Tab-separated table of C-alpha atoms and ligand atoms in Angstrom:
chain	number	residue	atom	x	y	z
J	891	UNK	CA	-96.951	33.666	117.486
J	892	UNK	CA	-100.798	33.625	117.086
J	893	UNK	CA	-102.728	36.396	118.908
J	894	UNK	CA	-106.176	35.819	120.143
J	895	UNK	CA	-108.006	36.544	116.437
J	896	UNK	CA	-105.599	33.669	115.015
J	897	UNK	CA	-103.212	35.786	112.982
J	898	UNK	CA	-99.716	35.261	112.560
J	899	UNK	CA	-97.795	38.079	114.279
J	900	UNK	CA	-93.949	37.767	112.642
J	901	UNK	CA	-93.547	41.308	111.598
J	902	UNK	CA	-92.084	43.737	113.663
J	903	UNK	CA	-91.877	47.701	113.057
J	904	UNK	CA	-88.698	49.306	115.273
J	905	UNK	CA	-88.477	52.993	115.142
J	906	UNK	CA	-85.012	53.853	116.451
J	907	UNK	CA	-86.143	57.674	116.543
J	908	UNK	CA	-88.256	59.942	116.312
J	909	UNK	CA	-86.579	62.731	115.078
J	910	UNK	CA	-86.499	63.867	111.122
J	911	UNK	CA	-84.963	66.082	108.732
J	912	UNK	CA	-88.279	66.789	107.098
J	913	UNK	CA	-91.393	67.580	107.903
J	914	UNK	CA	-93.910	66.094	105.818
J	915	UNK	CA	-97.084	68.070	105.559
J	916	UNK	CA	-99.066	64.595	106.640
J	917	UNK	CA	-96.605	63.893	109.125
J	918	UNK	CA	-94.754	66.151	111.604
J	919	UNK	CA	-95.747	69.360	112.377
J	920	UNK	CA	-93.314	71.955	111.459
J	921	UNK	CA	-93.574	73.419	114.974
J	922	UNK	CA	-91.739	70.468	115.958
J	923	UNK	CA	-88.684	70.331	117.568
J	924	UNK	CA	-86.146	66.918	118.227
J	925	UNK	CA	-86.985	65.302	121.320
J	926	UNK	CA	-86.444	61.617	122.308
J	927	UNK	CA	-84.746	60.136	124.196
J	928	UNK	CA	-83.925	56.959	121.753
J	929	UNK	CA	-83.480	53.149	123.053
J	930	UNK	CA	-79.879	52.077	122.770
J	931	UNK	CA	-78.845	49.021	119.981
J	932	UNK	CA	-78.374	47.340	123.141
J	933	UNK	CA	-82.170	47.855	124.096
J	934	UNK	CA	-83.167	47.385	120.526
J	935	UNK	CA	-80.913	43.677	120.282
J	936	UNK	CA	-82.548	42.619	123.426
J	937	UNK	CA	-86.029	43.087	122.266
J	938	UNK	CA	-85.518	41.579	118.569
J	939	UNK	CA	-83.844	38.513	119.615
J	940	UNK	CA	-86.096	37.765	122.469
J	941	UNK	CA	-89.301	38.809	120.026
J	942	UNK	CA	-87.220	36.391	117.368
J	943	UNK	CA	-87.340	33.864	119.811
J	944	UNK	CA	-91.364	34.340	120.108
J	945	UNK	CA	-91.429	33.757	116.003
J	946	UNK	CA	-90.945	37.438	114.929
J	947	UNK	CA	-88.943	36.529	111.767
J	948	UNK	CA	-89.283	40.437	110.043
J	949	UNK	CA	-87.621	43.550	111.010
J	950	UNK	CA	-88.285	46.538	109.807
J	951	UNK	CA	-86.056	49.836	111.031
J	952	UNK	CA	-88.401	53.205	111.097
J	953	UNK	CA	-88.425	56.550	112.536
J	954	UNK	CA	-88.482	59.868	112.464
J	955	UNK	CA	-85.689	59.245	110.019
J	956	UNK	CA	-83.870	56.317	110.806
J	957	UNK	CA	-80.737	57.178	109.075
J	958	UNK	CA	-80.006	60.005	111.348
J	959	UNK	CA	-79.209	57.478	113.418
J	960	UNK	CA	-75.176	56.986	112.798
J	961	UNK	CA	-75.620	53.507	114.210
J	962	UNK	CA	-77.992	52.558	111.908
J	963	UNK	CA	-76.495	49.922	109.281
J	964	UNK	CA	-74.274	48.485	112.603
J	965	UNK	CA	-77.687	47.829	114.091
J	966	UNK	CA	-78.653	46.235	110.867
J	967	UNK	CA	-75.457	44.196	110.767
J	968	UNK	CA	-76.721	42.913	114.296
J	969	UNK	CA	-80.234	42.293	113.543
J	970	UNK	CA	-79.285	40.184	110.997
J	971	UNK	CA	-77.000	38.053	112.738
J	972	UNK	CA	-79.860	37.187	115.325
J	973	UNK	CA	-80.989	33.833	115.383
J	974	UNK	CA	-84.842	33.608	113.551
J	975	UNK	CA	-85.272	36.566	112.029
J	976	UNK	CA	-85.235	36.380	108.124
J	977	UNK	CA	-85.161	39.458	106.713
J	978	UNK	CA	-83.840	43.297	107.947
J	979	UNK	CA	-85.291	46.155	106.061
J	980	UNK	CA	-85.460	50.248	106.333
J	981	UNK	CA	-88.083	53.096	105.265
J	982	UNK	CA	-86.211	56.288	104.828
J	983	UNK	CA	-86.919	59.324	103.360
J	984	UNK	CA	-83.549	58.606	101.596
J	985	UNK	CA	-82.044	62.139	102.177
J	986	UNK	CA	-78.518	60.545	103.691
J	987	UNK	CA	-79.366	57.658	101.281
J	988	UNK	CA	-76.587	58.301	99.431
J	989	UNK	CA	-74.030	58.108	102.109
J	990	UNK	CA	-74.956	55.204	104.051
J	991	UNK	CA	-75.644	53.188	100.715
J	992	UNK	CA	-72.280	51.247	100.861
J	993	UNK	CA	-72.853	50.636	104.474
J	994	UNK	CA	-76.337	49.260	104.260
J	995	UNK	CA	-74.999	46.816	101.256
J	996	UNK	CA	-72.334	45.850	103.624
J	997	UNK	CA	-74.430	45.034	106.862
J	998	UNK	CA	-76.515	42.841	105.148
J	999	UNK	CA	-79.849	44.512	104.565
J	1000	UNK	CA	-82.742	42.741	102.312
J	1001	UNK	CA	-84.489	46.150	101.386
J	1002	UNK	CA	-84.750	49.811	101.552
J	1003	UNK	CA	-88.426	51.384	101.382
J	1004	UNK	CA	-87.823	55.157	100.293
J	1005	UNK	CA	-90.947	57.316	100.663
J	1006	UNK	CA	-91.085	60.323	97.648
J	1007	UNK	CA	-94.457	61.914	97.130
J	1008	UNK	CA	-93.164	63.942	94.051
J	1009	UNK	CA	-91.450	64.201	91.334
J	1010	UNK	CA	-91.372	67.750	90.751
J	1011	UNK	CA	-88.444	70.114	92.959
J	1012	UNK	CA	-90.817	72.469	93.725
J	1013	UNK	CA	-94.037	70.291	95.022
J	1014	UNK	CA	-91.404	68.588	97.020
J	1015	UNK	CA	-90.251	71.641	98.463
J	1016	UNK	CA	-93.970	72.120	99.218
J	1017	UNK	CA	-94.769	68.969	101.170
J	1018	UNK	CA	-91.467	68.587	102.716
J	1019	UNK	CA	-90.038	71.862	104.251
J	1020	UNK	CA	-86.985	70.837	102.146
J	1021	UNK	CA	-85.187	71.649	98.969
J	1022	UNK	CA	-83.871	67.641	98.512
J	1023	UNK	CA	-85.265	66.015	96.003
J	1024	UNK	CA	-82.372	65.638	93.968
J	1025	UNK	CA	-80.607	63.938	97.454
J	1026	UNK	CA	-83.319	61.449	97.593
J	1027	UNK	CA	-83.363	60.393	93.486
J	1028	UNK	CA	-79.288	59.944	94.436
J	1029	UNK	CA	-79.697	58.095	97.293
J	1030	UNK	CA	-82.268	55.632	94.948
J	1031	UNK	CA	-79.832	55.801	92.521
J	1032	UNK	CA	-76.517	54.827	94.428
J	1033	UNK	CA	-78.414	51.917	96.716
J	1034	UNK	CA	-79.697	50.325	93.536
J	1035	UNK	CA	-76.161	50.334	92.039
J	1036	UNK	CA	-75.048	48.746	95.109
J	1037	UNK	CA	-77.584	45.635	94.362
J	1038	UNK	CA	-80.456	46.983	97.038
J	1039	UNK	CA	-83.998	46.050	96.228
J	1040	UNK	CA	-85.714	49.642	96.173
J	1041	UNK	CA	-89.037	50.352	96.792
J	1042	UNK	CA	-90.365	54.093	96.666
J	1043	UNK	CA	-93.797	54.644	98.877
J	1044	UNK	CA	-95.497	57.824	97.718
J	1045	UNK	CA	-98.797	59.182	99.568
J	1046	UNK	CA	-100.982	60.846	98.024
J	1047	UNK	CA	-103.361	64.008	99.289
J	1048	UNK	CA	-106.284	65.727	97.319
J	1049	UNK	CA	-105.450	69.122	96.078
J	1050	UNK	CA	-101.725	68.605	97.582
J	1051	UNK	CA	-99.548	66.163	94.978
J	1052	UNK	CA	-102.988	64.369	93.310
J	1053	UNK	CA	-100.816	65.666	90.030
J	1054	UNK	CA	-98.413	63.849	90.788
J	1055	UNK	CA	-99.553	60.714	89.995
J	1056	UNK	CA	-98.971	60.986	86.729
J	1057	UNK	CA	-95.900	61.690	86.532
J	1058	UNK	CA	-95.356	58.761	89.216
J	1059	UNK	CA	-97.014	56.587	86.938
J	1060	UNK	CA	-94.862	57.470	84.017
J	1061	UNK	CA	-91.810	57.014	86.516
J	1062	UNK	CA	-92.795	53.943	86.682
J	1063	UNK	CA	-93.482	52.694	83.128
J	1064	UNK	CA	-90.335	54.089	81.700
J	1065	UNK	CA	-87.924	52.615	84.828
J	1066	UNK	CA	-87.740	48.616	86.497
J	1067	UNK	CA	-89.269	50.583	89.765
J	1068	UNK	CA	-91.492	49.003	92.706
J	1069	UNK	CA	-93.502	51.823	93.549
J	1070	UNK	CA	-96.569	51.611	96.399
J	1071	UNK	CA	-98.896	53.921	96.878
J	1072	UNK	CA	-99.819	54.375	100.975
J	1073	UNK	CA	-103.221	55.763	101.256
J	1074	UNK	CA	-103.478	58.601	103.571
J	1075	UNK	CA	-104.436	57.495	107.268
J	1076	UNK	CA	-106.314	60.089	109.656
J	1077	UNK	CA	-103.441	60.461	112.308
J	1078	UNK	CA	-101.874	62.917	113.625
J	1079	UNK	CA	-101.266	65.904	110.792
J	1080	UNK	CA	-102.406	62.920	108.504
J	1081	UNK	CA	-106.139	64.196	109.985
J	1082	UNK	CA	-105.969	67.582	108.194
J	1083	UNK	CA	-105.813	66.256	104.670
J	1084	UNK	CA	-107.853	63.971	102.342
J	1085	UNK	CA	-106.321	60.989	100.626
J	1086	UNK	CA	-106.595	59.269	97.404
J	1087	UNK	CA	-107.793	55.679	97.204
J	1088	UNK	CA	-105.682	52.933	95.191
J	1089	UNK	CA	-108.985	52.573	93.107
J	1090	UNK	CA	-108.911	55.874	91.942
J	1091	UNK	CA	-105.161	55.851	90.871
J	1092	UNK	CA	-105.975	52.705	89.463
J	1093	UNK	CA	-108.550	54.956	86.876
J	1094	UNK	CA	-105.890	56.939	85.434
J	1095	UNK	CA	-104.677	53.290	83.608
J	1096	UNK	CA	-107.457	53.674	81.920
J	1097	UNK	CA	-107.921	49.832	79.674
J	1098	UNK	CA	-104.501	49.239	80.605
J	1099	UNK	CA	-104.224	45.439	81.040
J	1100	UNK	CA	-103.090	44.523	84.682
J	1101	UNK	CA	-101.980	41.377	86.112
J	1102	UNK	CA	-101.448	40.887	89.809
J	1103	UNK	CA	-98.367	39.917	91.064
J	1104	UNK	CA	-97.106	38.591	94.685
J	1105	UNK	CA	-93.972	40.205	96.358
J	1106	UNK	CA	-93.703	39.350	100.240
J	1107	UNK	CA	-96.297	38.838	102.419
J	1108	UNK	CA	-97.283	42.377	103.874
J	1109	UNK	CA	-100.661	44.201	102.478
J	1110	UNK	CA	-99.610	45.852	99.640
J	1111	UNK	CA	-101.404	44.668	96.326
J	1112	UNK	CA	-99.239	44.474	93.459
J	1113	UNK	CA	-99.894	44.849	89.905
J	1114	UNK	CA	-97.722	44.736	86.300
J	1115	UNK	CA	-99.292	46.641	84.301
J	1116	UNK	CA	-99.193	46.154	80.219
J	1117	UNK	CA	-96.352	48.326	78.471
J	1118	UNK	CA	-94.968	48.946	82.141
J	1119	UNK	CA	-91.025	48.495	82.798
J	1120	UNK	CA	-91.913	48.757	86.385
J	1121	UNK	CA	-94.506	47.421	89.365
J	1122	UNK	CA	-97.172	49.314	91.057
J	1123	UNK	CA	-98.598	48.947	94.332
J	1124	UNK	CA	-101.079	49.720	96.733
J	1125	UNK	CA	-101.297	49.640	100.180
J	1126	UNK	CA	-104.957	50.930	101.108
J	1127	UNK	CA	-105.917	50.822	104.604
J	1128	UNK	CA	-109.068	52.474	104.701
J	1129	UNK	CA	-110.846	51.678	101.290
J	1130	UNK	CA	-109.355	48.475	101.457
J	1131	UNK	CA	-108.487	47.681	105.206
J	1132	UNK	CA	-106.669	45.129	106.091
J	1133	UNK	CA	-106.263	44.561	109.620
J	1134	UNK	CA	-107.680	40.867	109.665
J	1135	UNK	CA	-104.130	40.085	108.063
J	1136	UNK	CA	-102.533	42.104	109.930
J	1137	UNK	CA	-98.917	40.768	111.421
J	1138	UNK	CA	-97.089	43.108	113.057
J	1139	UNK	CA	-95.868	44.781	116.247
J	1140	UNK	CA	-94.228	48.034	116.649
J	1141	UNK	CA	-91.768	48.789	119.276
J	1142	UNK	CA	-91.652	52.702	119.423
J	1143	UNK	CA	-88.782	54.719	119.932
J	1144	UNK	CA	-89.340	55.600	123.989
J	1145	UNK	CA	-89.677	51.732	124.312
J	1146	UNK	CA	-92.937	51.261	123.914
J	1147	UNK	CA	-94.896	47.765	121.791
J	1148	UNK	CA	-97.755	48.979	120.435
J	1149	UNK	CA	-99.629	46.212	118.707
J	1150	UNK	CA	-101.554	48.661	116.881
J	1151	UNK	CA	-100.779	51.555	115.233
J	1152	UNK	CA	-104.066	53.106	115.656
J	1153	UNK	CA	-103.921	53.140	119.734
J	1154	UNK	CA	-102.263	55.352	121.741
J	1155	UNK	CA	-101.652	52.319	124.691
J	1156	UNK	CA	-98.528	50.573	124.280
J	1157	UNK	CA	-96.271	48.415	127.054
J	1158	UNK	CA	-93.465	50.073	128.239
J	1159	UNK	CA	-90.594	47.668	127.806
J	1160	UNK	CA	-87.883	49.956	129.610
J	1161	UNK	CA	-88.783	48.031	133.122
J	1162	UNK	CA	-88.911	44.879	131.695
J	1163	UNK	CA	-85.746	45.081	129.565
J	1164	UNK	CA	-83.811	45.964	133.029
J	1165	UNK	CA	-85.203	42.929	134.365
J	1166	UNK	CA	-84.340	40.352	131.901
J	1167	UNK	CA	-85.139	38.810	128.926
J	1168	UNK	CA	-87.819	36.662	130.423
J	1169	UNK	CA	-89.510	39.873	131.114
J	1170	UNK	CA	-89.200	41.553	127.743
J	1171	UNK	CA	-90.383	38.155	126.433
J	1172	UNK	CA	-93.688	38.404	128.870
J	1173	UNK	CA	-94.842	42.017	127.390
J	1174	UNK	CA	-93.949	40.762	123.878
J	1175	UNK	CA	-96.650	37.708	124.667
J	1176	UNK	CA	-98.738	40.238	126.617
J	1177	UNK	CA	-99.170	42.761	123.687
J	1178	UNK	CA	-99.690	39.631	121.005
J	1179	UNK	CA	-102.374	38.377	123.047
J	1180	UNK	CA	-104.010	41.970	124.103
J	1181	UNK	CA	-103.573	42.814	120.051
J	1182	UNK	CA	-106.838	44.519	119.073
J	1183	UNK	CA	-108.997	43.543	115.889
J	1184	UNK	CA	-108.287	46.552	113.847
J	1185	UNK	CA	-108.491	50.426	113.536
J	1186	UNK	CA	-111.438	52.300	113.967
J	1187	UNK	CA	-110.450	55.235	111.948
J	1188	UNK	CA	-113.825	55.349	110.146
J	1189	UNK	CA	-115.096	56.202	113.599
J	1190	UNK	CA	-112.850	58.803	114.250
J	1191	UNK	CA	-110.848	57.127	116.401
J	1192	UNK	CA	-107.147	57.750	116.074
J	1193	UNK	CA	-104.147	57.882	118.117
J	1194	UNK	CA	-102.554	61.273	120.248
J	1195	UNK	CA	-99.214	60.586	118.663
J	1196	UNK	CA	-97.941	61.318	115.190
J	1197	UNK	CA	-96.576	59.016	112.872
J	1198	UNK	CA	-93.108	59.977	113.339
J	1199	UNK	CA	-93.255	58.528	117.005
J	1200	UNK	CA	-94.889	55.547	116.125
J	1201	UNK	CA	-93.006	54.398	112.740
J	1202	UNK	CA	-95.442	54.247	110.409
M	1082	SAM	N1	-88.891	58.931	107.696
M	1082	SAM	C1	-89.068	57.648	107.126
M	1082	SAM	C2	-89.879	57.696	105.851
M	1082	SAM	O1	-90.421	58.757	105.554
M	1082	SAM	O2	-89.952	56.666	105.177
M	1082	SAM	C3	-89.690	56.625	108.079
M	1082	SAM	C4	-90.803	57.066	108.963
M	1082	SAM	S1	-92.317	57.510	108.127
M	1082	SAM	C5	-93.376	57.815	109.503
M	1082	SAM	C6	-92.863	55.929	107.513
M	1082	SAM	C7	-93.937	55.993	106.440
M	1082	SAM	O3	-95.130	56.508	107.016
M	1082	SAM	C8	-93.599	56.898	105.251
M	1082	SAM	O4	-93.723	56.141	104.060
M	1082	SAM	C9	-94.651	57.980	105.309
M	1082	SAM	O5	-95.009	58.431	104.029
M	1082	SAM	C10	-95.787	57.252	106.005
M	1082	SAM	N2	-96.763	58.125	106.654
M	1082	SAM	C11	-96.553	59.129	107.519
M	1082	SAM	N3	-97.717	59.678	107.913
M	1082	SAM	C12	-98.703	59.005	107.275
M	1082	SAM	C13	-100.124	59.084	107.271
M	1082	SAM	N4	-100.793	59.967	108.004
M	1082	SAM	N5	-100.807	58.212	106.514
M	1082	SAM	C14	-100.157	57.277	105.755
M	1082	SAM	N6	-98.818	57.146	105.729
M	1082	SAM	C15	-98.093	58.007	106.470
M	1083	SF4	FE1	-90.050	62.562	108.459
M	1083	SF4	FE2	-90.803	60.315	107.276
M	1083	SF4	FE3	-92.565	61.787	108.671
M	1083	SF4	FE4	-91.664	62.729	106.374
M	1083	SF4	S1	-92.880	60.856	106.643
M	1083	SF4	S2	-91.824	63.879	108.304
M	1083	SF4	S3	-89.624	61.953	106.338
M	1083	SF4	S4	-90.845	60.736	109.494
């Protein structure tokens, strides 16, 4: 599909909750309590095949935390049986990574994205609300045994895990890791911190020879970097926005396609997926074509909702 600026929209973001087992400083506010009602795999099916039909060819499985979902890796095994679509993938904070490893393998999936902030137990404790780190390096540990391409997002805030990056960095030259950092974006309890551009992580490499380096065909910017086991990344959207690449839709977890994440308007596909697949296939075209040019954060402008409800 091609929306009205001529981009390519095959990428589609499905948040199958929005309920977590952390609460990220950035993220969810800990006031928050579990409260939607989620679509069904049914609902989900209906929209990915008919969006697959469209030329969506990319799924990507969100929350909240998707793997509190018990029907996650079944809904997995389905999306990837779906006619057009290419690749199946997850973001998780990787807590329950551990047990649904084996499951994941099994259903098929072509990636896990696990987001870690920290190294340390007790700055994870910090940003988190939760005493897990050692879950989440288990959960890395057991899906990469199993064959599953890992790749950690941290985020980094001024004052709060800046660090950190060290010890990230180090992570990554002493271990074959993919490792992105997300720059911090001004929504929701995002808004109350600052963030740390790619640029200036890139500083602490000091001379260090880099050479750039292509995986997939999302934003992220990848880089080897001399004496480095592993790969670094960066996914900057507001030093380094990207939005006039941008391919992607996101179907939220009350049922709404938003086809941007910094807007609070959406299409309610509940109506239309009673109707019929024709339907669902209208507000799929509708939100393509009604896709706006990019964020205005710079401006201020940011959406109501956190990123928990909209999937990141
Ligand atoms: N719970 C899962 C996880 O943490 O990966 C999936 C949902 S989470 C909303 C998806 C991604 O959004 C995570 O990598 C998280 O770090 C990122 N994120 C959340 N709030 C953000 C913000 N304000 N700015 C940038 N990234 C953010
Ligand atoms: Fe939960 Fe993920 Fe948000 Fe953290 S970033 S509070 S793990 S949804």
């Amino acid at each position: 599909m091609k929306d009205s600026y001529g981009r390519t929209i095959d990428y589609m973001r499905v948040s199958v909750t929005n309920k977590c087992n952390l609460r990220c400083l950035y993220c969810m506010p800990g006031s928050c309590s579990d409260s939607c009602d989620m679509l069904s795999v049914e609902d989900i099916l209906t929209v990915c095949s008919c969006a697959a039909e469209l030329g969506i060819r990319h799924i990507k499985l969100t929350g909240g935390e998707p793997l509190l979902r018990r029907d996650c890796a079944e809904l997995v095994y389905e999306l990837k049986r779906i006619n057009g679509i290419r690749t199946v993938t997850l973001t998780t904070n990787g807590i329950l990574l551990k047990k649904y490893a084996d499951k994941l393998f099994d259903s098929g999936i072509d990636g896990i994205n696990v987001s870690l902030d920290t190294l340390d137990r007790e700055k994870y404790k910090y940003i988190t609300g939760a005493d897990e780190l050692y879950s989440v390096i288990d959960g890395i540990q057991r899906a990469e045994e199993r064959g599953i391409f890992v790749k950690i997002n941290s985020v980094i805030m001024r004052g709060i895990n800046e660090d950190d990056i060290s010890s990230i960095l180090l992570f990554v030259k002493h271990r074959p890791v993919v490792v992105r950092f997300i720059e911090l974006m001004p929504v929701g309890e995002g808004s109350k911190y600052i963030g740390v551009s790619g640029a200036d992580i890139l500083e602490k490499l000091g001379n260090a020879k880099l050479y750039t380096k292509r995986i997939g065909s999302g934003p992220a910017v990848y880089y080897n970097v001399e004496g480095y086991r592993g790969i670094i990344g960066f996914i900057d959207p507001m030093s380094n926005k990207f939005c006039h690449k941008c391919s992607r839709l996101r179907l939220d977890c009350e049922g709404r396609l938003r086809s941007c994440l910094a807007y609070d308007d959406g299409f309610d596909m509940l109506p239309a997926i009673k109707t019929g697949r024709e339907a669902v296939k209208d507000v799929i075209k509708k939100a393509v074509a009604e896709k706006p040019l990019g964020h205005c954060f710079e401006k201020g402008v940011a959406p109501k909702d956190g990123m928990y409800c909209i999937g990141g």
